[in-house]
Short mmCIF file of C-alpha atoms and ligand atoms in Angstrom, two decimals:
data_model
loop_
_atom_site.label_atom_id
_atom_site.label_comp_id
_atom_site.label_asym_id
_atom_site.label_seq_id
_atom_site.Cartn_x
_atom_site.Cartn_y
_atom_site.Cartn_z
CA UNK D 95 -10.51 -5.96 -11.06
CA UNK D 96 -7.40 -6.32 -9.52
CA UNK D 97 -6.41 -7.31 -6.21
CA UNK D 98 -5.09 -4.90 -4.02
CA UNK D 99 -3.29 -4.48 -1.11
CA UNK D 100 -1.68 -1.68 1.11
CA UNK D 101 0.82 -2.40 3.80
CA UNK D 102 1.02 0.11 6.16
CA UNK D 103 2.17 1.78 9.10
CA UNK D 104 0.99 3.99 11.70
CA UNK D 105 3.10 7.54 11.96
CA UNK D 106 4.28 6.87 8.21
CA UNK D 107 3.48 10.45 6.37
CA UNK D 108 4.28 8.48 2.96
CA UNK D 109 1.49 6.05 3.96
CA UNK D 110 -0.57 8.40 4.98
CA UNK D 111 -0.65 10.30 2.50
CA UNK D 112 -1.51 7.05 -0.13
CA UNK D 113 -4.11 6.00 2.96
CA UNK D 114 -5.49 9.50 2.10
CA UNK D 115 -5.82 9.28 -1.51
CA UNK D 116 -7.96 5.81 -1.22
CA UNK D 117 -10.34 7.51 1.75
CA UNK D 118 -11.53 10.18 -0.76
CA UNK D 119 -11.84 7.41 -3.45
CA UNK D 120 -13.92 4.42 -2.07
CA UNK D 121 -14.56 3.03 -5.35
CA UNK D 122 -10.94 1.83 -5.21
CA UNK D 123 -10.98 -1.70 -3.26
CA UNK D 124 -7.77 -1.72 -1.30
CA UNK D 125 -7.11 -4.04 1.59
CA UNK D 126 -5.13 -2.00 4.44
CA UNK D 127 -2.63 -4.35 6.34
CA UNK D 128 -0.84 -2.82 9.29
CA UNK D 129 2.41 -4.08 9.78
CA UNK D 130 2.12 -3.83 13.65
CA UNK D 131 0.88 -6.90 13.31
CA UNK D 132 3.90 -9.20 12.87
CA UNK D 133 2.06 -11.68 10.10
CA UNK D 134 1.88 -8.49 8.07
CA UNK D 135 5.20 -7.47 8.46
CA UNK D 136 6.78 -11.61 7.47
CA UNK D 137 4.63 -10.85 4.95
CA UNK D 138 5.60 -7.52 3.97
CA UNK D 139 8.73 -9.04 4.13
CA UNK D 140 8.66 -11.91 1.83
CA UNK D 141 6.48 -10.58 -0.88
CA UNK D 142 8.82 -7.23 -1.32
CA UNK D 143 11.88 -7.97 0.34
CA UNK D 144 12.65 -4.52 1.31
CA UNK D 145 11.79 -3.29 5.17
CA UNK D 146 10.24 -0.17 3.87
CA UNK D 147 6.07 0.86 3.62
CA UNK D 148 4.23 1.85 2.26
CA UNK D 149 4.05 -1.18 0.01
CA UNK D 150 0.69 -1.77 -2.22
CA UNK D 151 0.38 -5.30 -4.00
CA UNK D 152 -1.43 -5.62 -7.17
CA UNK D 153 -2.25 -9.38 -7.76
CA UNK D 154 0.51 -9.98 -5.73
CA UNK D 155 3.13 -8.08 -6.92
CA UNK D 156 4.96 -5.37 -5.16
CA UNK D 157 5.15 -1.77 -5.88
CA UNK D 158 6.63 0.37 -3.44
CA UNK D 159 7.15 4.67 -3.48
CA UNK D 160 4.32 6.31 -1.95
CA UNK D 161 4.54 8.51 -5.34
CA UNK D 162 4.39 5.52 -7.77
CA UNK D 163 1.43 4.18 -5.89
CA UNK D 164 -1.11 6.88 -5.92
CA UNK D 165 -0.57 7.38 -9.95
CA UNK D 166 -1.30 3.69 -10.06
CA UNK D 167 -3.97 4.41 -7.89
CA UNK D 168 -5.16 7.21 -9.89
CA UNK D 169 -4.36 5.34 -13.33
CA UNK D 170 -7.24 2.81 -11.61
CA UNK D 171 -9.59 5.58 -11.64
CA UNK D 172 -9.74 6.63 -15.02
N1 LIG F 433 10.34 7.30 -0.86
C1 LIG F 433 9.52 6.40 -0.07
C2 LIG F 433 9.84 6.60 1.38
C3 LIG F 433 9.16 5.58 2.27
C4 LIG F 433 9.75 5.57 3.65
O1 LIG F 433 10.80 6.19 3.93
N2 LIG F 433 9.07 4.87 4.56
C5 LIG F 433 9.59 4.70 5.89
C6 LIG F 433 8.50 4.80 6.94
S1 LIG F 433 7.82 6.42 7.02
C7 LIG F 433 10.21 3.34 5.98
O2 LIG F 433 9.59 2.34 5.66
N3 LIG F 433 11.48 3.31 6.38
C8 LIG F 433 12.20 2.08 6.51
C9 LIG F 433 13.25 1.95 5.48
O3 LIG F 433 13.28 2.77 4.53
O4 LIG F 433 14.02 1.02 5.60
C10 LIG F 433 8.06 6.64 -0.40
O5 LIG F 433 7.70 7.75 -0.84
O6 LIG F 433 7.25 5.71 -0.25
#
């Protein structure tokens, strides 16, 4: 199982809509980080090195594009 991890902000529709996806699939284990909180953003930050959400991690890794992440996301399902 993979590590996952969503950064996130309030008001986003692009996270949103990826916050969405993982609501009607609780079988996927994703950790939601808010980047209001400003260790989530230096974080954000250093792992991806682009200012822009949403951002998931997968074992640490960064993948950004709301669109890229929920066919990863949906990839996890099958
Ligand atoms: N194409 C991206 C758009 C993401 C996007 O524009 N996110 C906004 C917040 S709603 C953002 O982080 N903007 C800051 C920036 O792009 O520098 C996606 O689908 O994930």
């Amino acid at each position: 199982m993979k590590e996952l991890k969503l950064y996130y902000m309030e008001g986003c529709p692009f996270c949103k809509k990826v916050r969405k996806f993982i609501e009607k699939n609780p079988e996927l284990k994703v950790e939601e980080l808010d980047i209001a909180d400003e260790k989530n953003h230096k974080d954000l930050l250093e792992i991806g090195g682009q200012d822009q959400v949403p951002m998931l991690t997968i074992d640490g890794k960064p993948m950004y594009e709301s669109g890229d992440i929920v066919k990863f996301l949906k990839d996890q399902l099958a």
